[in-house]
Short mmCIF file of C-alpha atoms and ligand atoms in Angstrom, two decimals:
data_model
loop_
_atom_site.label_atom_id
_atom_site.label_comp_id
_atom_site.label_asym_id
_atom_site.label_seq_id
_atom_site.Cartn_x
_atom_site.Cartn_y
_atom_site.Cartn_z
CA UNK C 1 -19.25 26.53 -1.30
CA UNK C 2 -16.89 24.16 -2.48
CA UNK C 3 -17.52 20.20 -0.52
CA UNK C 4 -15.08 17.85 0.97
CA UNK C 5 -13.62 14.64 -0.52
CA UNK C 6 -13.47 11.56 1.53
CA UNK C 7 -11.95 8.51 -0.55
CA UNK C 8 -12.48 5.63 1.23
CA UNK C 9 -9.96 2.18 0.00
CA UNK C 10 -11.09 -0.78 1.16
CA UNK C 11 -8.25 -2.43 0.26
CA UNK C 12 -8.42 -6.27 -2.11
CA UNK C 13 -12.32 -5.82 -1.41
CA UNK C 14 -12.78 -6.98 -4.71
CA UNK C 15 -13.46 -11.16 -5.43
CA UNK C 16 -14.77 -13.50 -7.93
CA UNK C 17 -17.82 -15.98 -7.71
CA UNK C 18 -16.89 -18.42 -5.11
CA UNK C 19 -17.97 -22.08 -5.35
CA UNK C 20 -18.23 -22.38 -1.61
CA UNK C 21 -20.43 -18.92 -1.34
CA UNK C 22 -22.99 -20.89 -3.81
CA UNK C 23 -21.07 -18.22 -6.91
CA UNK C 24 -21.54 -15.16 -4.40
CA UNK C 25 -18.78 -13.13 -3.95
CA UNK C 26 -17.53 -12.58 -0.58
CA UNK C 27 -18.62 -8.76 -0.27
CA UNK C 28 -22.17 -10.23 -2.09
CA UNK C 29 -22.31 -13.08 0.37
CA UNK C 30 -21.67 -10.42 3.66
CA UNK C 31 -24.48 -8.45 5.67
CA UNK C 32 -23.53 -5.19 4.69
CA UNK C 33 -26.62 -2.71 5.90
CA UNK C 34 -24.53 0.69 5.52
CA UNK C 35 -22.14 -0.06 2.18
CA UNK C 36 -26.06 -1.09 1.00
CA UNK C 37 -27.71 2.18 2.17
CA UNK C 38 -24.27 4.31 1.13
CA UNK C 39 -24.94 2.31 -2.81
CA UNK C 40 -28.85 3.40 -2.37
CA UNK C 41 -28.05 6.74 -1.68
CA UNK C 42 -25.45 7.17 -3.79
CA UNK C 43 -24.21 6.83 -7.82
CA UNK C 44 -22.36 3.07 -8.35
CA UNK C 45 -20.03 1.96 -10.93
CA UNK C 46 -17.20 -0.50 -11.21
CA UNK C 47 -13.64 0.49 -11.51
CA UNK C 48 -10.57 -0.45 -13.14
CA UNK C 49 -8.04 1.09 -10.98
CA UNK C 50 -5.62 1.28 -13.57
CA UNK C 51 -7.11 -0.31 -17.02
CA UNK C 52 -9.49 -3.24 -17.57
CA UNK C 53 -7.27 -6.56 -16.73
CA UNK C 54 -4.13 -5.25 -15.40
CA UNK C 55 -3.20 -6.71 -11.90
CA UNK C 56 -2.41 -3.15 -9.55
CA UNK C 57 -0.39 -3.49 -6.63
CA UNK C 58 -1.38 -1.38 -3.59
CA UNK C 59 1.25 0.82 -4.19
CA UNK C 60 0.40 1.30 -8.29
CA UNK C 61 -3.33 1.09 -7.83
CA UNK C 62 -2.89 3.62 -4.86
CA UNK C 63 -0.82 6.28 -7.47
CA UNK C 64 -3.88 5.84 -9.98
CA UNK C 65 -6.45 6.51 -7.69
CA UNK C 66 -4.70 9.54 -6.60
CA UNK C 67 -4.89 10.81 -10.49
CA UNK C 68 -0.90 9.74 -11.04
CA UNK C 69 0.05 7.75 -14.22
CA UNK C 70 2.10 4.74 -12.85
CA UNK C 71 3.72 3.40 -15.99
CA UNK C 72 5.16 7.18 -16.04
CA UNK C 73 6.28 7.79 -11.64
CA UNK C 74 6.45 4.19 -10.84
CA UNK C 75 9.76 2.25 -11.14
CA UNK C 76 9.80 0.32 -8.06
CA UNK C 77 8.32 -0.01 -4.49
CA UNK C 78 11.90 0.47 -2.71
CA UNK C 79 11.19 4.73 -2.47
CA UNK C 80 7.67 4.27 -1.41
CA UNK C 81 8.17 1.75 1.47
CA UNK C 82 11.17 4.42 2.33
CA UNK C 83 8.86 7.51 2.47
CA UNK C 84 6.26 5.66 4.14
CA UNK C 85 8.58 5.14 7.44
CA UNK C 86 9.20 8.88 6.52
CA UNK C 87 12.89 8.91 5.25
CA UNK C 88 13.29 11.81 3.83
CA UNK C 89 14.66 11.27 -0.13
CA UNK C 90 16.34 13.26 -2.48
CA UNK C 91 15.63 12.73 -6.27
CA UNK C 92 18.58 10.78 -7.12
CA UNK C 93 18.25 8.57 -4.37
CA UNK C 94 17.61 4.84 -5.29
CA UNK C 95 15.78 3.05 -2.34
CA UNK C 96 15.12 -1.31 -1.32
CA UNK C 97 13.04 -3.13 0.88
CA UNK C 98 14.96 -5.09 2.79
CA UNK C 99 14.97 -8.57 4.47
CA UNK C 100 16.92 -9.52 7.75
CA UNK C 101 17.20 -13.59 7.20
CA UNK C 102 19.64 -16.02 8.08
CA UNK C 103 22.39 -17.75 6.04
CA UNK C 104 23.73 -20.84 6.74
CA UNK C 105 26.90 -22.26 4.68
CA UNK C 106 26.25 -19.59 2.00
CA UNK C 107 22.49 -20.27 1.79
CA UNK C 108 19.93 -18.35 2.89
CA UNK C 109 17.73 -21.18 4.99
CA UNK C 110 15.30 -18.03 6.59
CA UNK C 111 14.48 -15.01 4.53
CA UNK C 112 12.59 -13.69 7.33
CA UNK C 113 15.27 -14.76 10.21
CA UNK C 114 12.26 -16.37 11.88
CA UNK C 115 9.72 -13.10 11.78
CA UNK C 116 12.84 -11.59 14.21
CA UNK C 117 10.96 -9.25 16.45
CA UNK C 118 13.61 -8.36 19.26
CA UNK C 119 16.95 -6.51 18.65
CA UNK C 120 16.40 -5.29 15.09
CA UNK C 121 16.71 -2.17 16.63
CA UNK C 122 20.50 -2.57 17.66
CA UNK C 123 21.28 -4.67 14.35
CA UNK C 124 20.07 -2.05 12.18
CA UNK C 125 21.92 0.39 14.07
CA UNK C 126 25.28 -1.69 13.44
CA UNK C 127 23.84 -1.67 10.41
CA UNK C 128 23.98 2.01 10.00
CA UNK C 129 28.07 2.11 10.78
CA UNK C 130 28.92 0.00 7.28
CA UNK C 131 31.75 1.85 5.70
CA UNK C 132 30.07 2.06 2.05
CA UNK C 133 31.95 5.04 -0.01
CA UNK C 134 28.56 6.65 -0.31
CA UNK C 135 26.20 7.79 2.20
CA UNK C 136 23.05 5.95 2.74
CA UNK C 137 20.33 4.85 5.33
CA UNK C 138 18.93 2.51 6.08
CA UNK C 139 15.71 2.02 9.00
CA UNK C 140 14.16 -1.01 10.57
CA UNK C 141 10.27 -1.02 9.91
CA UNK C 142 8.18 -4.18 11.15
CA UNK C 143 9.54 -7.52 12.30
CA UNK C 144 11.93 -8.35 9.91
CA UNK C 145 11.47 -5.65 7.33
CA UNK C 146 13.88 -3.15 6.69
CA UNK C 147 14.07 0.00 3.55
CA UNK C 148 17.73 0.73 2.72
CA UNK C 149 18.06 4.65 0.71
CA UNK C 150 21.35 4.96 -1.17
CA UNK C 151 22.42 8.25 -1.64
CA UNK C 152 24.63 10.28 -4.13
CA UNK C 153 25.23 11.12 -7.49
CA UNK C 154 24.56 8.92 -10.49
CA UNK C 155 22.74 6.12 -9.19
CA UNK C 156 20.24 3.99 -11.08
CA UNK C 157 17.68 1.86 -10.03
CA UNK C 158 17.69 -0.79 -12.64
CA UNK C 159 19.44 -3.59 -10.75
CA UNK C 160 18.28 -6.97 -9.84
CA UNK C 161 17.07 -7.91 -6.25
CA UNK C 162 19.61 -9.70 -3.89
CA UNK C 163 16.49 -11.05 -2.29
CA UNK C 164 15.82 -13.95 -4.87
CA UNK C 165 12.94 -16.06 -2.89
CA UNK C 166 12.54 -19.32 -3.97
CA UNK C 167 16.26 -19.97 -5.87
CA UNK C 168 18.62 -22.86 -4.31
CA UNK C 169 20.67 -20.60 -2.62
CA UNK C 170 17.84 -17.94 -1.94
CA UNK C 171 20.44 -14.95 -2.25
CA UNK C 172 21.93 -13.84 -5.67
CA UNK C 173 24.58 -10.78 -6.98
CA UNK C 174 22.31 -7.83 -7.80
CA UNK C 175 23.33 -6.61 -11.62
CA UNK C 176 22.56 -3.86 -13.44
CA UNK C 177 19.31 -4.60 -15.95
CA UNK C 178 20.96 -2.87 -18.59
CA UNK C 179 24.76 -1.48 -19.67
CA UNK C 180 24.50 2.25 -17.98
CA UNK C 181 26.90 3.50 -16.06
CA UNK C 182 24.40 4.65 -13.13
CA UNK C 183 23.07 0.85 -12.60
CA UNK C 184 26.31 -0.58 -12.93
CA UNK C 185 27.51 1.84 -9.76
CA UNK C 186 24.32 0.96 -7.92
CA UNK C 187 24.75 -2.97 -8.51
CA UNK C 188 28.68 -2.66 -7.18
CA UNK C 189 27.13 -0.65 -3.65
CA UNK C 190 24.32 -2.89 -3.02
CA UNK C 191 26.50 -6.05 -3.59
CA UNK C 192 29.47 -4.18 -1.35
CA UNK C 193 26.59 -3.68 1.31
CA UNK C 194 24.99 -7.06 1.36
CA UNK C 195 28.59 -8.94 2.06
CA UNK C 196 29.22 -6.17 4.90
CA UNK C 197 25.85 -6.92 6.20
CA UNK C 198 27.08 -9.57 6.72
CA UNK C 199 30.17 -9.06 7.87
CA UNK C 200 28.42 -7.27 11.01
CA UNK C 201 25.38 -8.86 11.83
CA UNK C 202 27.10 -12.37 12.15
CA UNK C 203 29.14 -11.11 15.12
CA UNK C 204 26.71 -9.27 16.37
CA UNK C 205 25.45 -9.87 20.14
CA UNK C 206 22.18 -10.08 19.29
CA UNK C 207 22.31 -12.77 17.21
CA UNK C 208 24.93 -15.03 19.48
CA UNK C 209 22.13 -14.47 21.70
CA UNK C 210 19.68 -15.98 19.36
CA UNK C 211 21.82 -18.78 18.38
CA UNK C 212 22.52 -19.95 21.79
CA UNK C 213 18.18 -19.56 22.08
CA UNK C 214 18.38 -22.07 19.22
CA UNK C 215 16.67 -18.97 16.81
CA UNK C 216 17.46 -18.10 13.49
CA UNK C 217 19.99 -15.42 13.49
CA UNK C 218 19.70 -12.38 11.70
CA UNK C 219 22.92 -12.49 9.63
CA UNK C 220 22.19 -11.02 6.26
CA UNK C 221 20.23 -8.48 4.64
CA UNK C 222 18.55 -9.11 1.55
CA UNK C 223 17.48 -5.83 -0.15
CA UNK C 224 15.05 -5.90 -3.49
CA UNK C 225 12.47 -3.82 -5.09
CA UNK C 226 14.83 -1.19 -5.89
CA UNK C 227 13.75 2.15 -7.92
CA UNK C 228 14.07 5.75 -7.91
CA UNK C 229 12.80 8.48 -6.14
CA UNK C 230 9.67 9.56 -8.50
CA UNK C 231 9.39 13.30 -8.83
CA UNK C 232 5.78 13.45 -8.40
CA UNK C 233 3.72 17.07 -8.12
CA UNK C 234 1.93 17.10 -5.13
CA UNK C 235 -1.64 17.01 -4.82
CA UNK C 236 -1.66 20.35 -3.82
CA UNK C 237 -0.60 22.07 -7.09
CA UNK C 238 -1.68 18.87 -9.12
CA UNK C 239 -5.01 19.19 -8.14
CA UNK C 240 -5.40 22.40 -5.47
CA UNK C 241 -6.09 20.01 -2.75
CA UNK C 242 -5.26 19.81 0.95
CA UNK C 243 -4.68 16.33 1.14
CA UNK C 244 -4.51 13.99 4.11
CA UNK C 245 -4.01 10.31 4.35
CA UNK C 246 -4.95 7.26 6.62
CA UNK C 247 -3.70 3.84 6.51
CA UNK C 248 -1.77 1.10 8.80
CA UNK C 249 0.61 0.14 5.94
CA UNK C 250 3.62 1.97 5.55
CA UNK C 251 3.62 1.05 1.22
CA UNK C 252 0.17 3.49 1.19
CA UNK C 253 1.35 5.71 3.31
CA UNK C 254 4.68 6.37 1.42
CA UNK C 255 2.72 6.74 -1.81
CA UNK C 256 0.75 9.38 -0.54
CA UNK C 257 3.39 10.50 1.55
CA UNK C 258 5.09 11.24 -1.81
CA UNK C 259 1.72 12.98 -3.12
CA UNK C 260 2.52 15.52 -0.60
CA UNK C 261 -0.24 14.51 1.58
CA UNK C 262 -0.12 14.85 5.33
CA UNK C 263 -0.07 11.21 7.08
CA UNK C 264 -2.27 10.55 10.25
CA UNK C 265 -1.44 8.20 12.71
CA UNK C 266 -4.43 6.32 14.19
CA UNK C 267 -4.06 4.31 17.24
CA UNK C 268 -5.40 0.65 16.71
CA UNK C 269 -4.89 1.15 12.77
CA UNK C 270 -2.65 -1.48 12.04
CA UNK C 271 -3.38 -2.62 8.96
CA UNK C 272 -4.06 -6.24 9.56
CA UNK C 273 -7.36 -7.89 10.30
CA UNK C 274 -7.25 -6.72 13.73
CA UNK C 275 -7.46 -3.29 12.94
CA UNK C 276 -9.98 -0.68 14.34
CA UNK C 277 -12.04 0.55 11.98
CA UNK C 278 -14.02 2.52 14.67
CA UNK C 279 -10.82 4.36 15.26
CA UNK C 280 -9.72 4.89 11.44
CA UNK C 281 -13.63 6.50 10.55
CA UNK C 282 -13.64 8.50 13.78
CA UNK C 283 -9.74 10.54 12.89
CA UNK C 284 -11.02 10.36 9.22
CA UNK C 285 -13.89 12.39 9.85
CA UNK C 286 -12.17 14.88 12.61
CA UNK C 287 -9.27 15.21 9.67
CA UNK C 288 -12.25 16.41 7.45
CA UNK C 289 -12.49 19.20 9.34
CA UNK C 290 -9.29 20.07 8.57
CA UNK C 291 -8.04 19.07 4.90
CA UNK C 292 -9.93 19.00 1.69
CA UNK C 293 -9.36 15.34 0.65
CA UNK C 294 -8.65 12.74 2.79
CA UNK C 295 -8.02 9.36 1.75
CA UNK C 296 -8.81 6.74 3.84
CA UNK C 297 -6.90 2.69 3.06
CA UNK C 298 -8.21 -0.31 5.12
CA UNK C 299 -6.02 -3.56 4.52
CA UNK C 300 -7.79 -6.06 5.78
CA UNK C 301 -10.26 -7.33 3.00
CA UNK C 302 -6.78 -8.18 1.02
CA UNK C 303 -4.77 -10.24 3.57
CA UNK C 304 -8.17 -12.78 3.59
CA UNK C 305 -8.05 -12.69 -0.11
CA UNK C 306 -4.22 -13.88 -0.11
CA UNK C 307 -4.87 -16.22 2.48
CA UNK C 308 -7.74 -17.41 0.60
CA UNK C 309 -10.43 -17.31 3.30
CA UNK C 310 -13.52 -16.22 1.88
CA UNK C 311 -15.25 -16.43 5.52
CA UNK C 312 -12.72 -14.63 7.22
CA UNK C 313 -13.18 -12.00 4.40
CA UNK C 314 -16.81 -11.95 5.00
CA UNK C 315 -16.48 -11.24 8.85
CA UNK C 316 -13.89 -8.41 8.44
CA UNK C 317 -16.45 -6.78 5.48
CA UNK C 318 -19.00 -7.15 8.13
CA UNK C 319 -16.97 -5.52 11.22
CA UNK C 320 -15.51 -2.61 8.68
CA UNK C 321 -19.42 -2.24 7.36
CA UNK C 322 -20.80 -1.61 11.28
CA UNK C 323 -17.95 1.15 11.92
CA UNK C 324 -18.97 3.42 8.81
CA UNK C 325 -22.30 4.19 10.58
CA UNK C 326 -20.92 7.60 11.28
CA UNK C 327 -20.24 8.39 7.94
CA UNK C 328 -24.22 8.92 7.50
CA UNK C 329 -24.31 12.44 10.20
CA UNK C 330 -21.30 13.72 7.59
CA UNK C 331 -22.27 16.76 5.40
CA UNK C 332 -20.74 19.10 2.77
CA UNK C 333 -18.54 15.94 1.75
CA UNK C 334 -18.45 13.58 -1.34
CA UNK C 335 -17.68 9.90 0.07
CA UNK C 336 -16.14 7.56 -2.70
CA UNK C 337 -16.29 4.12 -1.31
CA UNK C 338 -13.86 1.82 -3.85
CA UNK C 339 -10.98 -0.28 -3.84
CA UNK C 340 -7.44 -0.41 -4.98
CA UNK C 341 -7.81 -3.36 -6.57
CA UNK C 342 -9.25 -7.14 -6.21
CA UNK C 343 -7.66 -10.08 -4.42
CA UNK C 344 -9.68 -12.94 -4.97
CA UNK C 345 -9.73 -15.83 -2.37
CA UNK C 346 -9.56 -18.13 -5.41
CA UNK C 347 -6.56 -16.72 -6.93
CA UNK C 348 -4.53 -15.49 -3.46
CA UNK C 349 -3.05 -12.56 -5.24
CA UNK C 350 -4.18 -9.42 -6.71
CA UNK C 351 -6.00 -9.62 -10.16
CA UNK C 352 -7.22 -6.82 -12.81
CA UNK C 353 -11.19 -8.02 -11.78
CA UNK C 354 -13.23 -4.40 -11.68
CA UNK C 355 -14.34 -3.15 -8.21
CA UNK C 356 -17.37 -2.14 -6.89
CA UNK C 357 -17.91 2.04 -6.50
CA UNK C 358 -20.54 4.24 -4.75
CA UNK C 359 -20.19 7.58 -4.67
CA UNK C 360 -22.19 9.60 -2.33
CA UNK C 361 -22.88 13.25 -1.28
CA UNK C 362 -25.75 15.70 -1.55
CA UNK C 363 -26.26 16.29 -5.28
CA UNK C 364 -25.23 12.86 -6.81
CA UNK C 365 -27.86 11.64 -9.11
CA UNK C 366 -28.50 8.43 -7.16
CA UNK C 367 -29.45 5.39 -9.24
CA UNK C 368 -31.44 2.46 -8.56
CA UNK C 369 -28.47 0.00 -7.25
CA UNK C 370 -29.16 -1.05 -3.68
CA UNK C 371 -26.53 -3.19 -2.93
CA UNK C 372 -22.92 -2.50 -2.88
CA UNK C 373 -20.97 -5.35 -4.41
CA UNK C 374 -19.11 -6.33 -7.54
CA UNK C 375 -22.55 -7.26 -9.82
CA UNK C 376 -24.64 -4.97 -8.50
CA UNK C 377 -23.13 -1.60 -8.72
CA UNK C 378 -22.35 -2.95 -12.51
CA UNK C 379 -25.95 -1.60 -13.11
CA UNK C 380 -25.35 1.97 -11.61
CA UNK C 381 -25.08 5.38 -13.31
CA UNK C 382 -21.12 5.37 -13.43
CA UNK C 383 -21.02 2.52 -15.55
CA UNK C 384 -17.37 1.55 -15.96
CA UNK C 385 -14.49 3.98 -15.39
CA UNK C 386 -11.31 4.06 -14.59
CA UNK C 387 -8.90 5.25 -11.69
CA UNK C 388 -7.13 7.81 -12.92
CA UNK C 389 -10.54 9.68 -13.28
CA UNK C 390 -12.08 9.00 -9.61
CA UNK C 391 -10.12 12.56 -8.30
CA UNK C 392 -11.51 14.46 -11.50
CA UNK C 393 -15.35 13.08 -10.76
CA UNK C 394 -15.10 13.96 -7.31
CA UNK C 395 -13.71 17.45 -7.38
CA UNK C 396 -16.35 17.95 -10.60
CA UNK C 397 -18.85 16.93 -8.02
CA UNK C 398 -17.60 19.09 -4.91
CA UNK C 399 -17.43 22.06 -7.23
CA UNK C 400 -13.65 22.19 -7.18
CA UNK C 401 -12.72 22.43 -10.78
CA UNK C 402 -12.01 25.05 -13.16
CA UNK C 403 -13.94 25.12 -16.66
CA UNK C 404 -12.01 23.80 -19.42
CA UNK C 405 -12.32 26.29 -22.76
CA UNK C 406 -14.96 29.86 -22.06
ZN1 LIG D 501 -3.89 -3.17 -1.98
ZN1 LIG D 502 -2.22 -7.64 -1.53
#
């Protein structure tokens, strides 16, 4: 009988020596009893999510993991943000995140219109009533995030972001990033709709509310990121696999979204450090009973990393480590326990450093690694491999493959 696949992302788990953890790591330098008896149990490598040295973002490392090449479906994170607060996207579709921030005498003085947390829902459905020549959509998502979708015919989604963080005047003309036709049309829209952005939003109750609070107003919108809709081939006939996914972030969830994987809402998974893990291993186990692979993404590990807190890293290793206790009671499943790629404390940002790996299940051909961290699972039976194979191992293993010549 054919096993289960759990993938569980522990997402930015991996680090680099640390001076203030003595040259530990911060997953090395954490009590860690079950990722240690899961790496004891089980067959340990290190992987390079997409190749040795290349930085992955979630969403990129996320697509190789899931057997995808990105260089070939990835062309921007604008369409995966958008599936992930489940627009629903046609293939010519060009999608942006979006910013609501505040301009002031042609500047933009807030790209994040002071974290806005009230009203977005009326200003984004003013929003919705721009007269644009094409149809389009665009949906609120957290705070002051936003996806816009345009839709129609010939559309590209080589243009430059509006949303230029960091310039003098902090907002910019998108153009087209090269002389075709279909950029060129999507450049014109997205510049028509940021000037009509703001056009509404600057009359908009809401924000005379918030200017006579003395808050930012939210009288712009800023999209960037743009790409295309990838046409990806779900998991199902990619790889015969009824897939489900859980995460708190809405970037993972519209990459596997896009996968054609079913997304699980967990209550309490938020995708910050306050997460509950408890929660996320509890509906990951009960969706096991269910689907055939289920991929599981916990954030926090990589918000500590940017932050660059390697003790706040260690404490959120320690209170996702406690909650995979159940994990141990599960049978006829393969567990891979990875990530999608490092964020080092040191560095504050993602980088192309290998991560640890265990896999687990009842046939593996454990090793002698007893520790689950970045040196030690160097030493175990997987060696060094590379995303893109992680699905292939792990069906191998669960007996879900088909023989390759007689
Ligand atoms: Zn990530
Ligand atoms: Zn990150």
């Amino acid at each position: 009988m054919a096993d289960r696949i759990l993938m569980l992302i522990l997402d930015g788990i991996g680090d680099r020596a640390v001076e203030e953890l003595e040259g530990r790591t911060p997953l090395q330098s954490a009590e860690t009893p079950n990722l240690d008896h899961f790496a004891e149990i089980g067959e340990n490598g290190l992987l390079d999510t997409i190749a040795p040295g290349i930085r992955p973002g979630s969403d990129t490392g996320h697509l190789a993991l899931l057997g995808y090449d990105p260089y070939e479906v990835y062309s921007g994170r604008g369409p995966f943000e958008a599936a992930g607060v489940g627009i629903s996207l046609g293939s010519e579709d060009v999608a942006f995140r979006c910013n609501f921030a505040t301009l002031k005498d042609g500047k933009v003085v807030d790209r994040r219109a002071g974290r806005i947390k009230e009203g977005t829902k009326e200003l984004a459905e003013a929003v919705r009533e721009i007269e644009l020549g094409v149809d389009f959509d665009f949906q609120h998502t957290i705070e002051h995030r936003g996806v816009l979708v345009l839709k129609g015919e010939g559309l590209g989604g080589g243009v430059s972001d509006v949303d230029t963080h960091g310039s003098e005047k902090g907002y910019a003309k998108a153009i087209s990033l090269d002389d075709s036709k279909e950029n060129r049309k999507t450049a014109e829209l997205l510049n028509r709709f940021t000037e009509k952005s703001i056009e509404v939003l600057s009359e908009h109750p809401v924000n005379e509310q918030r200017e006579r609070e003395g808050k930012p107003p939210a009288n712009i919108i800023l999209p960037r990121g743009g790409g295309t809709v990838p046409e990806m081939e779900d998991l199902k006939s990619k790889d015969g696999l009824d897939a489900a996914a859980i995460s708190g972030i809405t970037l993972v969830q519209g990459v596997c979204a896009l996968a054609g994987m079913d997304i699980i809402e967990v209550q309490g998974a938020t995708g910050g450090l306050d997460t509950d893990p408890d929660a996320i291993v509890e509906a990951a186990i009960n969706a096991l009973d269910e689907y055939e692979f289920v991929l599981v993404n916990i954030k926090g590990f990589d918000i500590s990393g940017h932050d660059g807190l390697p003790f706040q890293k260690i404490e959120f290793i320690e209170k996702v480590d406690s909650s995979l206790e159940p994990l141990k009671e599960l049978e006829d499943t393969y567990v891979a326990i990875t990530g999608d790629h490092s964020t080092p404390v040191t560095i504050k940002d993602h980088s192309g450093d290998p991560l640890p790996l265990t896999i687990f299940g009842r046939e593996i051909r454990n090793d002698d690694v007893k520790e689950f961290d970045e040196r030690a699972c160097g030493k175990g039976g997987l060696n060094r491999i590379r995303g893109k194979d992680l699905l292939n191992i792990l069906k191998d293993l669960a007996d879900r493959t088909e023989k390759f010549g007689a």
